[in-house]
């Protein structure tokens, strides 16, 4: 399957929607961690198979053409439980106007779905943070985050400065009973240009406050990072600080030595990323919500009906993996 960087990728999507305005204290985190740890220990699998989510970027073609009402109904029918947003807009031709956040919340409730988080442009966190937190409250989601890199400058100083920004935003989220998170791609695992022995992700992790800043590990992109900049184990980050990773992105990759990334994105279950080993290695200390995503163009799925078909087949494969 072709490489993700086609004509319009996630970062382009976030920039295009950046103008849309849309954790708890340490003691609370400890309480939540204890409860989720007990659940994980009971099941032996730290990713509950009955709470698998979907990142709506994976079905962005359907959101654009059919709207949230149709998309959320179909995802609920397929069996998804949690929804992670990638913007709150749809074509105005569907309603004759733009849908409101409260209308989206009503659709979620009507279909028994829960909003778990949202990817917003990092510029919106800088300029419209309270509006983004308002949106999270309206939609009833406990997390709000960004899929942008902490900084576009790959130096230690830039990543430290970015960590300071995230700490401020995270404290504001905590004050509202929400958790701020950052979602990685592969570039965060590169080495700093000014200190070639220092991994950028490590700088960000070390300098962000664990009481206020959380991570959504995109497992596929972490393994791409391992391929491009060897010397770390993606599972070790979770194993060492499990409570900082409430969310995972679970997408599959098929090894391809001809690709600069080492893998091509494919439907879940069609690739060979070492998910069983990853799950075993992170351990059952706490529970992490698994969110399916497929970054490639929605119509790239080999079989009909496009992105909905990919969503259904991938959910089946995820449930089989998680037993």
Short mmCIF file of C-alpha atoms in Angstrom, two decimals:
data_model
loop_
_atom_site.label_atom_id
_atom_site.label_comp_id
_atom_site.label_asym_id
_atom_site.label_seq_id
_atom_site.Cartn_x
_atom_site.Cartn_y
_atom_site.Cartn_z
CA UNK A 1 0.00 0.00 0.00
CA UNK A 2 1.31 3.44 -0.80
CA UNK A 3 2.93 5.73 1.75
CA UNK A 4 0.70 8.01 3.81
CA UNK A 5 2.02 11.31 2.50
CA UNK A 6 -0.39 11.68 -0.36
CA UNK A 7 -2.00 15.02 -1.21
CA UNK A 8 -3.71 15.64 2.14
CA UNK A 9 -2.43 14.09 5.36
CA UNK A 10 -3.34 14.44 9.04
CA UNK A 11 -1.15 17.47 9.64
CA UNK A 12 -2.67 19.18 6.61
CA UNK A 13 -6.10 18.27 8.00
CA UNK A 14 -5.28 19.84 11.35
CA UNK A 15 -4.01 22.99 9.71
CA UNK A 16 -7.15 23.19 7.60
CA UNK A 17 -9.38 22.89 10.67
CA UNK A 18 -7.21 24.91 13.05
CA UNK A 19 -9.64 27.84 13.02
CA UNK A 20 -12.54 25.80 14.33
CA UNK A 21 -13.20 26.80 17.94
CA UNK A 22 -14.67 24.22 19.34
CA UNK A 23 -6.33 15.69 34.59
CA UNK A 24 -7.01 15.56 37.26
CA UNK A 25 -4.93 16.38 40.39
CA UNK A 26 -2.32 13.83 41.39
CA UNK A 27 -4.57 12.23 43.99
CA UNK A 28 -7.37 11.79 41.47
CA UNK A 29 -4.98 10.29 38.93
CA UNK A 30 -3.89 7.78 41.54
CA UNK A 31 -7.49 6.78 42.20
CA UNK A 32 -8.29 6.33 38.53
CA UNK A 33 -5.06 4.45 37.99
CA UNK A 34 -5.89 2.03 40.80
CA UNK A 35 -9.30 1.26 39.33
CA UNK A 36 -8.05 0.79 35.79
CA UNK A 37 -5.09 -1.23 37.00
CA UNK A 38 -7.44 -3.65 38.75
CA UNK A 39 -9.53 -4.02 35.60
CA UNK A 40 -6.47 -4.65 33.47
CA UNK A 41 -5.06 -7.17 35.92
CA UNK A 42 -8.35 -9.06 35.92
CA UNK A 43 -8.51 -9.36 32.15
CA UNK A 44 -4.79 -9.84 31.62
CA UNK A 45 -5.07 -7.55 28.56
CA UNK A 46 -4.46 -3.84 29.17
CA UNK A 47 -6.64 -2.74 26.23
CA UNK A 48 -10.34 -3.53 26.78
CA UNK A 49 -11.86 -5.12 23.70
CA UNK A 50 -15.34 -3.86 24.60
CA UNK A 51 -14.30 -0.20 24.47
CA UNK A 52 -12.51 0.07 21.14
CA UNK A 53 -12.66 3.55 19.66
CA UNK A 54 -12.30 5.04 16.20
CA UNK A 55 -10.52 8.18 15.08
CA UNK A 56 -12.90 9.91 12.68
CA UNK A 57 -10.01 10.91 10.44
CA UNK A 58 -10.15 7.29 9.26
CA UNK A 59 -13.63 7.86 7.77
CA UNK A 60 -13.19 11.53 6.89
CA UNK A 61 -14.59 10.95 3.41
CA UNK A 62 -17.86 9.75 4.94
CA UNK A 63 -18.01 12.61 7.44
CA UNK A 64 -17.52 15.05 4.59
CA UNK A 65 -20.03 13.50 2.20
CA UNK A 66 -22.64 11.99 4.54
CA UNK A 67 -22.31 13.93 7.78
CA UNK A 68 -22.03 12.99 11.43
CA UNK A 69 -25.56 11.57 11.73
CA UNK A 70 -24.97 8.85 9.16
CA UNK A 71 -21.35 8.21 10.18
CA UNK A 72 -22.01 7.85 13.90
CA UNK A 73 -24.99 5.60 13.29
CA UNK A 74 -22.91 3.31 11.08
CA UNK A 75 -19.93 3.20 13.45
CA UNK A 76 -22.27 2.28 16.31
CA UNK A 77 -23.81 -0.46 14.17
CA UNK A 78 -20.35 -1.81 13.36
CA UNK A 79 -19.62 -2.00 17.08
CA UNK A 80 -17.38 0.91 18.00
CA UNK A 81 -17.89 2.39 21.46
CA UNK A 82 -15.68 5.47 21.62
CA UNK A 83 -15.24 8.35 19.19
CA UNK A 84 -12.15 10.50 18.76
CA UNK A 85 -12.80 13.62 16.71
CA UNK A 86 -10.68 15.22 14.00
CA UNK A 87 -12.64 18.45 13.73
CA UNK A 88 -16.30 19.22 14.30
CA UNK A 89 -17.39 20.27 10.82
CA UNK A 90 -19.26 18.62 7.97
CA UNK A 91 -20.57 19.86 4.64
CA UNK A 92 -23.07 22.69 5.13
CA UNK A 93 -25.14 21.18 2.32
CA UNK A 94 -26.25 18.43 4.72
CA UNK A 95 -28.16 20.69 7.11
CA UNK A 96 -28.04 23.93 5.17
CA UNK A 97 -25.74 25.21 7.89
CA UNK A 98 -22.89 23.99 10.02
CA UNK A 99 -23.71 21.42 12.67
CA UNK A 100 -23.38 22.54 16.30
CA UNK A 101 -21.45 20.84 19.07
CA UNK A 102 -24.66 20.21 21.01
CA UNK A 103 -26.18 18.52 17.96
CA UNK A 104 -23.12 16.28 17.69
CA UNK A 105 -23.44 15.44 21.40
CA UNK A 106 -27.08 14.50 20.89
CA UNK A 107 -26.10 12.18 18.04
CA UNK A 108 -23.48 10.53 20.24
CA UNK A 109 -25.98 10.00 23.03
CA UNK A 110 -28.65 8.71 20.65
CA UNK A 111 -26.30 6.00 19.39
CA UNK A 112 -24.78 5.05 22.75
CA UNK A 113 -21.37 6.43 21.79
CA UNK A 114 -18.88 8.25 23.99
CA UNK A 115 -16.57 11.01 22.85
CA UNK A 116 -13.15 10.15 24.22
CA UNK A 117 -10.94 12.85 22.73
CA UNK A 118 -10.23 15.18 19.86
CA UNK A 119 -7.28 16.18 17.71
CA UNK A 120 -7.09 19.95 17.33
CA UNK A 121 -4.43 22.13 15.76
CA UNK A 122 -1.70 23.18 18.13
CA UNK A 123 -2.34 26.78 17.09
CA UNK A 124 -5.83 26.47 18.54
CA UNK A 125 -4.40 25.42 21.88
CA UNK A 126 -2.38 28.62 21.83
CA UNK A 127 -5.14 30.96 20.73
CA UNK A 128 -8.45 29.29 21.67
CA UNK A 129 -7.64 26.95 24.55
CA UNK A 130 -10.72 27.69 26.65
CA UNK A 131 -12.98 27.29 23.61
CA UNK A 132 -11.45 23.87 22.95
CA UNK A 133 -12.01 22.91 26.57
CA UNK A 134 -15.59 24.18 26.29
CA UNK A 135 -16.06 21.91 23.26
CA UNK A 136 -14.72 18.94 25.20
CA UNK A 137 -17.20 19.57 28.00
CA UNK A 138 -20.13 19.92 25.60
CA UNK A 139 -19.22 16.65 23.88
CA UNK A 140 -18.62 14.92 27.21
CA UNK A 141 -15.10 13.82 26.39
CA UNK A 142 -12.42 13.48 29.08
CA UNK A 143 -9.44 14.20 26.83
CA UNK A 144 -8.47 16.88 24.34
CA UNK A 145 -5.25 16.77 22.38
CA UNK A 146 -3.26 17.51 19.30
CA UNK A 147 -1.58 15.38 16.66
CA UNK A 148 0.91 18.13 15.89
CA UNK A 149 4.54 17.66 16.95
CA UNK A 150 5.44 19.67 20.06
CA UNK A 151 7.69 21.83 17.90
CA UNK A 152 8.69 22.05 14.26
CA UNK A 153 12.22 22.92 15.38
CA UNK A 154 14.12 19.76 16.28
CA UNK A 155 16.36 21.12 19.01
CA UNK A 156 16.48 20.38 22.71
CA UNK A 157 15.71 24.01 23.53
CA UNK A 158 12.67 24.05 21.25
CA UNK A 159 11.27 20.86 22.76
CA UNK A 160 11.84 22.18 26.29
CA UNK A 161 10.01 25.36 25.36
CA UNK A 162 7.20 23.27 23.89
CA UNK A 163 7.01 21.25 27.10
CA UNK A 164 6.59 24.50 29.04
CA UNK A 165 3.67 25.43 26.77
CA UNK A 166 2.03 22.04 27.19
CA UNK A 167 2.41 22.30 30.96
CA UNK A 168 0.42 25.55 30.96
CA UNK A 169 -2.26 24.14 28.67
CA UNK A 170 -2.36 20.91 30.65
CA UNK A 171 -2.84 22.74 33.94
CA UNK A 172 -5.75 24.63 32.40
CA UNK A 173 -7.27 21.34 31.25
CA UNK A 174 -6.76 19.79 34.68
CA UNK A 175 -8.58 22.73 36.24
CA UNK A 176 -11.58 21.83 34.09
CA UNK A 177 -11.40 18.11 34.94
CA UNK A 178 -9.92 17.22 31.53
CA UNK A 179 -6.69 15.66 30.31
CA UNK A 180 -4.52 17.24 27.63
CA UNK A 181 -2.60 14.84 25.39
CA UNK A 182 -0.08 14.86 22.56
CA UNK A 183 -0.24 12.28 19.77
CA UNK A 184 3.03 11.27 18.16
CA UNK A 185 4.06 10.64 14.60
CA UNK A 186 7.50 9.27 13.83
CA UNK A 187 9.41 12.57 13.84
CA UNK A 188 9.22 12.97 17.61
CA UNK A 189 11.55 9.99 17.94
CA UNK A 190 14.30 11.64 15.90
CA UNK A 191 17.47 12.90 17.56
CA UNK A 192 17.93 16.60 18.28
CA UNK A 193 19.86 18.48 15.62
CA UNK A 194 21.88 20.32 18.27
CA UNK A 195 22.48 17.28 20.51
CA UNK A 196 22.55 14.20 18.25
CA UNK A 197 22.59 11.77 21.17
CA UNK A 198 19.33 13.12 22.63
CA UNK A 199 15.97 11.83 21.43
CA UNK A 200 13.36 14.58 21.09
CA UNK A 201 10.53 12.48 22.53
CA UNK A 202 12.59 11.92 25.66
CA UNK A 203 13.05 15.67 26.09
CA UNK A 204 9.31 16.24 25.83
CA UNK A 205 8.46 13.38 28.18
CA UNK A 206 11.00 14.46 30.79
CA UNK A 207 9.99 18.11 30.81
CA UNK A 208 6.21 17.81 30.78
CA UNK A 209 4.38 17.57 34.09
CA UNK A 210 2.85 14.08 34.50
CA UNK A 211 0.00 15.62 36.50
CA UNK A 212 -1.12 17.69 33.54
CA UNK A 213 0.26 16.37 30.23
CA UNK A 214 -0.58 12.96 28.80
CA UNK A 215 0.43 11.02 25.70
CA UNK A 216 -1.51 9.14 23.07
CA UNK A 217 0.93 6.59 21.72
CA UNK A 218 0.42 5.95 18.04
CA UNK A 219 1.87 2.47 17.97
CA UNK A 220 2.41 2.37 14.22
CA UNK A 221 4.30 5.66 14.12
CA UNK A 222 6.33 4.64 17.17
CA UNK A 223 7.56 1.56 15.29
CA UNK A 224 8.32 3.71 12.26
CA UNK A 225 10.34 5.91 14.60
CA UNK A 226 12.15 2.85 15.88
CA UNK A 227 12.92 1.83 12.30
CA UNK A 228 14.23 5.26 11.32
CA UNK A 229 16.02 6.13 14.57
CA UNK A 230 16.81 2.83 16.34
CA UNK A 231 17.67 2.48 19.97
CA UNK A 232 14.34 2.48 21.84
CA UNK A 233 11.45 0.15 22.53
CA UNK A 234 7.95 1.68 22.07
CA UNK A 235 6.52 -0.58 24.77
CA UNK A 236 9.10 0.60 27.30
CA UNK A 237 7.66 4.11 27.36
CA UNK A 238 4.28 2.74 28.41
CA UNK A 239 5.75 0.20 30.79
CA UNK A 240 7.79 2.87 32.57
CA UNK A 241 4.98 5.45 32.89
CA UNK A 242 1.73 3.59 32.19
CA UNK A 243 -0.63 6.21 33.61
CA UNK A 244 0.62 8.86 31.20
CA UNK A 245 -0.77 6.86 28.26
CA UNK A 246 -4.56 6.72 28.58
CA UNK A 247 -4.98 6.36 24.81
CA UNK A 248 -3.39 4.31 22.05
CA UNK A 249 -3.75 4.63 18.31
CA UNK A 250 -3.87 1.13 16.90
CA UNK A 251 -3.12 1.02 13.21
CA UNK A 252 -1.35 -1.76 11.41
CA UNK A 253 1.69 -1.70 9.18
CA UNK A 254 3.06 -4.11 6.61
CA UNK A 255 6.86 -4.31 6.48
CA UNK A 256 8.30 -2.77 3.31
CA UNK A 257 12.05 -2.40 3.01
CA UNK A 258 11.57 -0.14 -0.01
CA UNK A 259 9.73 2.43 2.11
CA UNK A 260 11.64 5.08 4.03
CA UNK A 261 9.32 4.32 6.94
CA UNK A 262 9.95 0.58 6.86
CA UNK A 263 6.20 -0.11 6.76
CA UNK A 264 3.09 0.69 4.75
CA UNK A 265 -0.17 1.47 6.54
CA UNK A 266 -2.78 -1.26 6.03
CA UNK A 267 -6.07 -2.32 7.55
CA UNK A 268 -5.70 -3.73 11.01
CA UNK A 269 -4.93 -7.41 10.86
CA UNK A 270 -3.43 -7.21 7.38
CA UNK A 271 0.03 -6.15 8.58
CA UNK A 272 2.83 -7.53 10.67
CA UNK A 273 3.50 -5.02 13.42
CA UNK A 274 4.29 -6.98 16.64
CA UNK A 275 1.09 -6.13 18.49
CA UNK A 276 1.00 -9.28 20.58
CA UNK A 277 4.53 -8.64 21.80
CA UNK A 278 3.75 -4.96 22.43
CA UNK A 279 0.71 -5.82 24.55
CA UNK A 280 2.66 -8.43 26.48
CA UNK A 281 5.59 -6.09 27.05
CA UNK A 282 3.62 -3.09 28.33
CA UNK A 283 2.18 -5.24 31.10
CA UNK A 284 -1.27 -5.13 32.72
CA UNK A 285 -0.56 -2.39 35.28
CA UNK A 286 -3.27 -0.10 33.94
CA UNK A 287 -5.87 0.06 31.20
CA UNK A 288 -5.40 1.94 27.93
CA UNK A 289 -8.16 2.78 25.48
CA UNK A 290 -7.42 1.42 22.01
CA UNK A 291 -8.48 3.62 19.10
CA UNK A 292 -8.42 2.27 15.55
CA UNK A 293 -7.07 4.52 12.86
CA UNK A 294 -6.04 4.19 9.24
CA UNK A 295 -4.24 7.25 7.93
CA UNK A 296 -4.21 6.27 4.28
CA UNK A 297 -6.78 7.64 1.86
CA UNK A 298 -10.23 6.24 2.77
CA UNK A 299 -10.79 4.89 -0.73
CA UNK A 300 -7.48 3.00 -0.62
CA UNK A 301 -9.07 0.02 1.13
CA UNK A 302 -8.81 -3.02 -1.16
CA UNK A 303 -12.42 -4.07 -0.76
CA UNK A 304 -15.73 -2.16 -0.71
CA UNK A 305 -17.32 -0.27 0.90
CA UNK A 306 -14.22 1.86 1.36
CA UNK A 307 -13.52 3.38 4.75
CA UNK A 308 -16.61 1.87 6.42
CA UNK A 309 -15.48 -1.55 5.23
CA UNK A 310 -12.00 -0.93 6.57
CA UNK A 311 -13.51 0.15 9.89
CA UNK A 312 -15.57 -3.02 10.18
CA UNK A 313 -12.83 -5.43 9.18
CA UNK A 314 -10.32 -3.70 11.43
CA UNK A 315 -12.64 -3.87 14.44
CA UNK A 316 -13.05 -7.61 13.89
CA UNK A 317 -9.27 -8.01 13.79
CA UNK A 318 -8.78 -5.88 16.90
CA UNK A 319 -11.28 -7.90 18.90
CA UNK A 320 -9.55 -11.08 17.82
CA UNK A 321 -6.18 -9.67 18.92
CA UNK A 322 -7.53 -8.57 22.30
CA UNK A 323 -9.29 -11.87 22.87
#
